[in-house]
Amino acid sequence: MSAALSAAMAAAPAAGRAVPPAMLAALGDRLGARCSVALAVREQHGRDESPIDAPPPDCVVFAEATEEVAFVVALANEHAVPVIPYGAGSSLEGHLLAVQGGISLDLTRMNKILRVNAEDLTVTVQPGVTRNQLNAELRHAGLFFPIDPGADATLGGMAATRASGTNAVRYGTMRENVLGLQVVTASGETISTGSRARKSSAGYDLTRLMVGSEGTLGVISELSLRIYPLPEAVSAAVCFFPSIDAAVQTTIQIIQMGIPIARCELLDANSVRAVNKHDRLALREAPMLLMEFHGSAAGVAEQAQSVQEIAKEFGGEDFDWATTPEARTRLWAARHHAYLSALQMKPGCRCVTTDTCVPISRLAESIAESVREVEASGLPYFIVGHVGDGNFHLGYLIDPEIPAERETAEALSAQMVARALRLEGTCTGEHGIGLHKQGFLVDEAGEGAVAMMRSIKLGLDPRNIMNPGKIFTL
Amino acid sequence: MSAALSAAMAAAPAAGRAVPPAMLAALGDRLGARCSVALAVREQHGRDESPIDAPPPDCVVFAEATEEVAFVVALANEHAVPVIPYGAGSSLEGHLLAVQGGISLDLTRMNKILRVNAEDLTVTVQPGVTRNQLNAELRHAGLFFPIDPGADATLGGMAATRASGTNAVRYGTMRENVLGLQVVTASGETISTGSRARKSSAGYDLTRLMVGSEGTLGVISELSLRIYPLPEAVSAAVCFFPSIDAAVQTTIQIIQMGIPIARCELLDANSVRAVNKHDRLALREAPMLLMEFHGSAAGVAEQAQSVQEIAKEFGGEDFDWATTPEARTRLWAARHHAYLSALQMKPGCRCVTTDTCVPISRLAESIAESVREVEASGLPYFIVGHVGDGNFHLGYLIDPEIPAERETAEALSAQMVARALRLEGTCTGEHGIGLHKQGFLVDEAGEGAVAMMRSIKLGLDPRNIMNPGKIFTL
């Protein structure tokens, strides 16, 4: 257990935060079986994809409408009980753990796509809609939503963690693609932030404040998002390199030249080996870039041509094109399985994942030193990276039964973060702070900035009911 | 005077907010002649481009370093005296007016470009650097900063009002292009928000909270910005249309097709007439789109071809290309002079400017009805618009000696905003709330959201010293 997590758990008041019987009765009266205290349901909602364990929430509520969310939150505020918004459960940083007890508020039944405004390239959805569900709906209209964190996360959860992923190099992150939100505040009031206009200077940017707030400032109950026309042409290709450095140098040059590449993903040889096994592929087990180009047919050809020339300079082999949509889908599925595939390389293992992001010119140094350190440690690992953004994930595969392995992984992770901060980067490009990176947040932002965050939190949630103990402790 | 402004002025405590003699002495001790109480200096800092009059600040301080900003703010906080950050003075909404007295903090001497990181496409600047100054410096390195609000504003001021302008349709606004800030908080502490990484999920998005906060949450003392490679090819063209509606329909289709146009500006016949006169041009006095395309040579040709076909459908004439950089500069200079040119069409007039922004599909309706109303009123007016974003400005030219003209203009403006909100848009795309749009902010965001803004303000600036009375009153 990390120091930050120990602190978070220690900070939980021993009593007074559990759901009191009167509140449970009120929830049951209004929601019936959609308020559950069954252990299996609580346990399912008491974990996420992080390697952290915590006791489950006291109860799980399945909301079906904003009014119900408002009812639950107002009641929780009255009783000073924690509320943890829950979507797909794919957090990697312990966001969903009930470290101070309370209610897990499951929003997956609020999964309606409310409006597609094709002519404005906007869509309005409930928070439980997943990105694959949305894209399946949009495809018929020749549209898509680009943000792709890998997991089929809910859009509410993606907004709450400021998610990004493979397409961010071209389309930005949730930060750039949320137009406005409906939010249930800690007092149970429902407010709107933003509009459907593409830009606005109307007061404080509450939308951007909520995006990335990890459920600590309110519950996102509706989202208006930017969507995009499906490109006229899409091409994907893989290219293999003699070293990780060569692949990264290629990426750096692509970005510096302003080539509008849509996706530019690095997989190290370990990751390629893992996905080969998991997805029955026969990719060469060498550092690989998986790239995608969007645009007009001529534009895509031009981008691909430029990128091939750059890759060749750094010893990259000829592109292997995924010419059919099926071949493309198969490659991206493999990329999305990289995390699970890697876990299967060491049966029974858990994964400590890093998420640093640095200015692109420092990326090669950042990766090279991290690889040197993990190689020296002897821990198995893998690397996947949204390298076009300067962001990569190094996963340390640890045996949960051997505390020394976790300690080694945590120490390596801390070294990586310290380096990323020295290189003017961030400890988390897209996974968020949650429980696991609270110390890193202070290192990165400084005590003064974190104090400012706390002051905002106290102003908007004076009883500290919204996902308490995440991002920072009060 | 609008109702909101009257309220703001009325809310100013009659006493206790003026700079006390002890404080003035302390400022003089440290800053010497850079703390001025000369009437001419105060009057120059007591107005902006808005049509609003207010008494000047009690004194003007010219800061030359972050430490001086911190000193001034800490002192002001101790004495509960207002501090109004001042840049180029180009606000259109009364942001710079000393409605509660206090200090105008002039940051124009903090005008150093601190670092250009060409390889990362980032730059770090002091807040008094103007956009033209920055672009003159970047040009040698083949780079540019795209945000262009027209005026040669300071980058600190542009961040504070979440400015955008002609290039936003392709490159986004200040919201998307500020990576991180150094901020002097209301207590005089210096903090950093963000890093030089392209993305981050590290805690609340304090950067985006500061961008657009209009100086009410702290003083921006340093900015890290995204910059871009100068495009390989740039082409600009004008095209004339039989009606505003035809020009707007052309724009809507360009956006809906996802054509990556870099600039797409509407000028109505009144604006064209004004710039013809002011800049000695001979443009056809008809609704006009002024467009620019960025990309590879082939890419630009392809975009231009697609746009010409769309324009033709709506009765647009053949493109008139500005083939040389000089011709292009001349056209954009004329566009940037539109506001001043229009003022000269009615000598001695002042301008009440609107700034609504709506989803693109509602833009034609939004403009058509606004034109119908202003035509019926008999007031002279002009329209310029960043129509690719759904944003346009209708300027009402009023005689400041005839109160009825101002009342008519304000009434028309209120009708426009009400319509924009009905159409799911915003009362301000890029100018900000300032003094003039406080009532509209409540209409748009709702009491709950504005209460949330107030709560943030009170948490971060409990003595209400930072640009008090702007955005909302406390």
Coordinates of N, CA and C in Angstrom, one line a residue, chain A residues 137-252:
Chain A
E137 N -24.0 4.1 -32.5 CA -25.1 4.9 -32.9 C -24.8 5.9 -33.9
L138 N -23.6 6.5 -33.8 CA -23.2 7.6 -34.7 C -22.8 7.2 -36.1
R139 N -22.3 5.9 -36.1 CA -21.8 5.4 -37.4 C -22.7 5.6 -38.5
H140 N -24.0 5.3 -38.3 CA -25.0 5.3 -39.3 C -25.1 6.7 -39.9
A141 N -24.8 7.7 -39.1 CA -25.0 9.1 -39.5 C -23.6 9.6 -40.1
G142 N -22.6 8.7 -40.2 CA -21.4 9.2 -40.8 C -20.5 10.0 -39.8
L143 N -20.8 9.8 -38.5 CA -20.1 10.6 -37.5 C -19.4 9.7 -36.5
F144 N -18.5 10.3 -35.7 CA -17.9 9.5 -34.6 C -17.4 10.4 -33.5
F145 N -17.2 9.8 -32.3 CA -16.7 10.5 -31.2 C -15.3 9.9 -31.0
P146 N -14.2 10.7 -31.0 CA -12.9 10.2 -31.1 C -12.2 9.7 -29.9
I147 N -12.7 10.2 -28.7 CA -11.9 9.9 -27.5 C -12.0 8.4 -27.2
D148 N -10.8 7.8 -27.0 CA -10.7 6.3 -27.0 C -9.7 5.9 -25.9
P149 N -10.1 5.8 -24.7 CA -9.1 5.4 -23.6 C -8.8 3.9 -23.6
G150 N -9.2 3.1 -24.6 CA -9.0 1.7 -24.6 C -10.2 1.0 -24.0
A151 N -10.4 1.1 -22.7 CA -11.6 0.4 -22.1 C -12.8 1.0 -22.7
D152 N -13.9 0.2 -22.7 CA -15.2 0.7 -23.1 C -15.8 1.5 -21.9
A153 N -15.2 2.6 -21.6 CA -15.6 3.3 -20.4 C -16.9 4.1 -20.7
T154 N -17.6 4.5 -19.6 CA -18.7 5.4 -19.8 C -18.2 6.8 -20.0
L155 N -19.1 7.6 -20.7 CA -18.7 9.0 -21.0 C -18.6 9.8 -19.8
G156 N -19.5 9.5 -18.8 CA -19.4 10.3 -17.5 C -18.1 10.0 -16.8
G157 N -17.7 8.8 -16.8 CA -16.4 8.4 -16.2 C -15.2 9.0 -16.9
M158 N -15.3 9.0 -18.3 CA -14.3 9.6 -19.1 C -14.1 11.1 -18.8
A159 N -15.3 11.8 -18.7 CA -15.2 13.2 -18.4 C -14.6 13.4 -17.0
A160 N -15.0 12.6 -16.0 CA -14.6 12.8 -14.6 C -13.1 12.6 -14.5
T161 N -12.5 11.7 -15.3 CA -11.0 11.6 -15.2 C -10.3 12.3 -16.3
R162 N -10.9 13.1 -17.1 CA -10.3 13.8 -18.2 C -9.5 12.8 -19.1
A163 N -10.2 11.8 -19.5 CA -9.6 10.7 -20.3 C -9.2 11.2 -21.7
S164 N -8.3 10.4 -22.2 CA -7.9 10.7 -23.6 C -7.7 9.4 -24.4
G165 N -6.4 9.0 -24.6 CA -6.2 7.8 -25.3 C -5.6 8.0 -26.7
T166 N -6.0 7.0 -27.6 CA -5.2 6.9 -28.9 C -5.5 8.0 -29.8
N167 N -6.6 8.7 -29.8 CA -6.9 9.7 -30.9 C -6.6 11.1 -30.4
A168 N -6.1 11.3 -29.2 CA -5.9 12.6 -28.6 C -4.9 13.5 -29.4
V169 N -3.9 12.8 -30.0 CA -2.9 13.6 -30.7 C -3.6 14.5 -31.8
R170 N -4.7 14.0 -32.4 CA -5.3 14.8 -33.4 C -6.6 15.5 -32.9
Y171 N -7.4 14.8 -32.0 CA -8.7 15.4 -31.6 C -8.7 16.0 -30.2
G172 N -7.6 15.9 -29.5 CA -7.7 16.4 -28.1 C -8.2 15.4 -27.2
T173 N -8.5 15.8 -25.9 CA -8.9 14.9 -24.9 C -10.4 15.2 -24.5
M174 N -10.8 14.7 -23.4 CA -12.2 15.1 -22.9 C -12.2 16.6 -22.6
R175 N -11.1 17.1 -22.2 CA -11.0 18.6 -22.0 C -11.5 19.4 -23.2
E176 N -11.1 19.0 -24.3 CA -11.4 19.7 -25.5 C -12.8 19.3 -26.1
N177 N -13.3 18.2 -25.7 CA -14.5 17.7 -26.5 C -15.8 17.6 -25.7
V178 N -15.7 18.1 -24.4 CA -17.0 18.3 -23.7 C -17.4 19.7 -23.9
L179 N -18.6 19.9 -24.4 CA -19.1 21.3 -24.6 C -19.8 21.8 -23.4
G180 N -20.5 21.0 -22.7 CA -21.3 21.4 -21.5 C -21.7 20.2 -20.7
L181 N -22.1 20.4 -19.5 CA -22.5 19.3 -18.6 C -23.8 19.7 -17.9
Q182 N -24.5 18.7 -17.5 CA -25.5 18.9 -16.4 C -24.8 18.2 -15.2
V183 N -24.9 18.9 -14.1 CA -24.2 18.4 -12.9 C -25.1 18.5 -11.7
V184 N -25.2 17.4 -10.9 CA -25.8 17.5 -9.6 C -24.8 17.8 -8.6
T185 N -24.9 19.0 -8.0 CA -23.9 19.5 -7.0 C -24.0 18.7 -5.7
A186 N -23.1 19.0 -4.8 CA -23.1 18.3 -3.5 C -24.3 18.5 -2.7
S187 N -25.0 19.6 -2.9 CA -26.2 19.9 -2.1 C -27.4 19.3 -2.8
G188 N -27.2 18.6 -3.9 CA -28.3 18.0 -4.6 C -29.0 18.9 -5.6
E189 N -28.5 20.0 -5.9 CA -29.0 20.9 -6.9 C -28.6 20.5 -8.3
T190 N -29.4 20.7 -9.3 CA -29.0 20.4 -10.6 C -28.7 21.7 -11.4
I191 N -27.4 21.8 -11.9 CA -27.1 23.0 -12.7 C -26.6 22.5 -14.1
S192 N -26.5 23.5 -14.9 CA -25.9 23.3 -16.3 C -24.6 24.1 -16.4
T193 N -23.6 23.6 -17.0 CA -22.4 24.3 -17.3 C -22.3 24.3 -18.8
G194 N -21.9 25.4 -19.4 CA -21.7 25.4 -20.9 C -23.0 25.4 -21.6
S195 N -22.9 25.4 -23.0 CA -24.1 25.3 -23.8 C -23.7 24.4 -25.0
R196 N -24.4 24.5 -26.1 CA -24.0 23.7 -27.3 C -23.1 24.6 -28.2
A197 N -22.9 25.8 -27.8 CA -22.0 26.7 -28.7 C -20.5 26.1 -28.6
R198 N -19.8 26.3 -29.7 CA -18.4 25.8 -29.7 C -17.5 26.5 -28.8
K199 N -17.8 27.7 -28.4 CA -16.9 28.5 -27.6 C -17.7 29.4 -26.8
S200 N -17.2 29.9 -25.7 CA -17.9 30.8 -24.8 C -16.9 31.5 -23.9
S201 N -17.2 32.7 -23.5 CA -16.4 33.4 -22.5 C -17.3 33.8 -21.3
A202 N -18.4 33.1 -21.1 CA -19.4 33.4 -20.1 C -19.0 32.9 -18.7
G203 N -18.2 33.7 -18.0 CA -17.9 33.3 -16.6 C -16.9 32.2 -16.5
Y204 N -16.7 31.7 -15.3 CA -15.7 30.7 -15.0 C -16.1 29.4 -15.8
D205 N -15.1 28.7 -16.2 CA -15.2 27.6 -17.0 C -15.6 26.3 -16.1
L206 N -16.8 26.3 -15.7 CA -17.2 25.3 -14.8 C -17.2 23.9 -15.5
T207 N -17.4 23.9 -16.8 CA -17.3 22.6 -17.5 C -15.9 22.0 -17.3
R208 N -14.9 22.8 -17.6 CA -13.5 22.3 -17.4 C -13.1 22.0 -16.0
L209 N -13.8 22.7 -15.1 CA -13.5 22.4 -13.6 C -14.1 21.0 -13.3
M210 N -15.2 20.7 -13.8 CA -15.8 19.4 -13.6 C -15.1 18.3 -14.3
V211 N -14.6 18.6 -15.5 CA -13.9 17.6 -16.3 C -12.6 17.3 -15.6
G212 N -12.4 16.1 -15.1 CA -11.1 15.8 -14.4 C -11.2 16.0 -12.9
S213 N -12.4 16.3 -12.4 CA -12.6 16.5 -10.9 C -12.8 15.1 -10.2
E214 N -12.9 14.0 -10.9 CA -12.9 12.7 -10.4 C -14.1 12.5 -9.4
G215 N -15.2 13.1 -9.7 CA -16.4 12.8 -8.9 C -16.3 13.6 -7.5
T216 N -15.4 14.4 -7.3 CA -15.2 15.1 -6.0 C -16.0 16.4 -5.9
L217 N -16.6 16.9 -7.0 CA -17.3 18.2 -7.0 C -18.8 18.0 -7.3
G218 N -19.2 16.9 -7.7 CA -20.6 16.7 -8.1 C -20.7 15.5 -9.0
V219 N -22.0 15.2 -9.3 CA -22.2 14.0 -10.2 C -22.6 14.5 -11.6
I220 N -21.8 14.1 -12.6 CA -22.2 14.5 -14.0 C -23.4 13.6 -14.4
S221 N -24.5 14.3 -14.7 CA -25.7 13.6 -15.0 C -26.1 13.7 -16.5
E222 N -25.4 14.5 -17.2 CA -25.7 14.7 -18.7 C -24.5 15.3 -19.3
L223 N -24.1 15.0 -20.6 CA -23.0 15.6 -21.2 C -23.3 16.0 -22.6
S224 N -22.9 17.2 -23.1 CA -23.0 17.5 -24.5 C -21.5 17.5 -25.0
L225 N -21.3 16.8 -26.1 CA -20.0 16.5 -26.6 C -19.9 16.9 -28.0
R226 N -18.6 17.2 -28.4 CA -18.3 17.5 -29.8 C -18.2 16.1 -30.6
I227 N -18.7 16.0 -31.7 CA -18.5 14.8 -32.5 C -18.0 15.3 -33.9
Y228 N -17.5 14.3 -34.7 CA -16.8 14.7 -35.9 C -17.4 13.8 -37.1
P229 N -17.3 14.4 -38.3 CA -17.6 13.6 -39.5 C -16.6 12.4 -39.6
L230 N -17.1 11.2 -39.9 CA -16.1 10.1 -40.2 C -15.3 10.6 -41.4
P231 N -13.9 10.4 -41.2 CA -13.1 10.9 -42.3 C -13.4 10.2 -43.6
E232 N -13.2 10.9 -44.7 CA -13.4 10.3 -46.1 C -12.5 9.1 -46.2
A233 N -11.3 9.2 -45.8 CA -10.4 8.1 -45.9 C -9.7 7.8 -44.6
V234 N -9.5 6.5 -44.2 CA -8.7 6.2 -43.0 C -7.8 5.1 -43.4
S235 N -6.5 5.2 -43.0 CA -5.5 4.2 -43.3 C -4.8 3.9 -42.0
A236 N -4.5 2.7 -41.7 CA -3.7 2.3 -40.6 C -2.5 1.5 -41.0
A237 N -1.4 1.6 -40.3 CA -0.2 0.9 -40.7 C 0.6 0.6 -39.4
V238 N 1.4 -0.5 -39.5 CA 2.4 -0.7 -38.4 C 3.8 -0.6 -39.1
C239 N 4.7 -0.2 -38.2 CA 6.1 -0.1 -38.7 C 7.0 -0.5 -37.5
F240 N 8.0 -1.3 -37.8 CA 8.9 -1.9 -36.8 C 10.2 -1.2 -36.8
F241 N 10.8 -1.0 -35.6 CA 12.0 -0.2 -35.5 C 13.1 -1.0 -34.7
P242 N 14.3 -0.6 -35.0 CA 15.4 -1.4 -34.3 C 15.5 -1.1 -32.8
S243 N 14.9 0.0 -32.4 CA 14.9 0.3 -30.9 C 13.7 1.2 -30.6
I244 N 13.4 1.2 -29.3 CA 12.3 2.1 -28.9 C 12.7 3.5 -29.2
D245 N 14.0 3.8 -29.0 CA 14.4 5.2 -29.3 C 14.1 5.6 -30.7
A246 N 14.4 4.7 -31.7 CA 14.2 5.0 -33.1 C 12.7 5.3 -33.3
A247 N 11.8 4.5 -32.7 CA 10.4 4.7 -32.9 C 10.0 6.0 -32.3
V248 N 10.6 6.4 -31.1 CA 10.2 7.6 -30.5 C 10.7 8.8 -31.3
Q249 N 11.9 8.7 -31.8 CA 12.5 9.8 -32.6 C 11.6 10.1 -33.8
T250 N 11.1 9.0 -34.4 CA 10.2 9.1 -35.6 C 9.0 9.9 -35.2
T251 N 8.4 9.5 -34.0 CA 7.2 10.2 -33.5 C 7.5 11.7 -33.3
I252 N 8.6 12.0 -32.7 CA 8.9 13.4 -32.4 C 9.0 14.2 -33.7

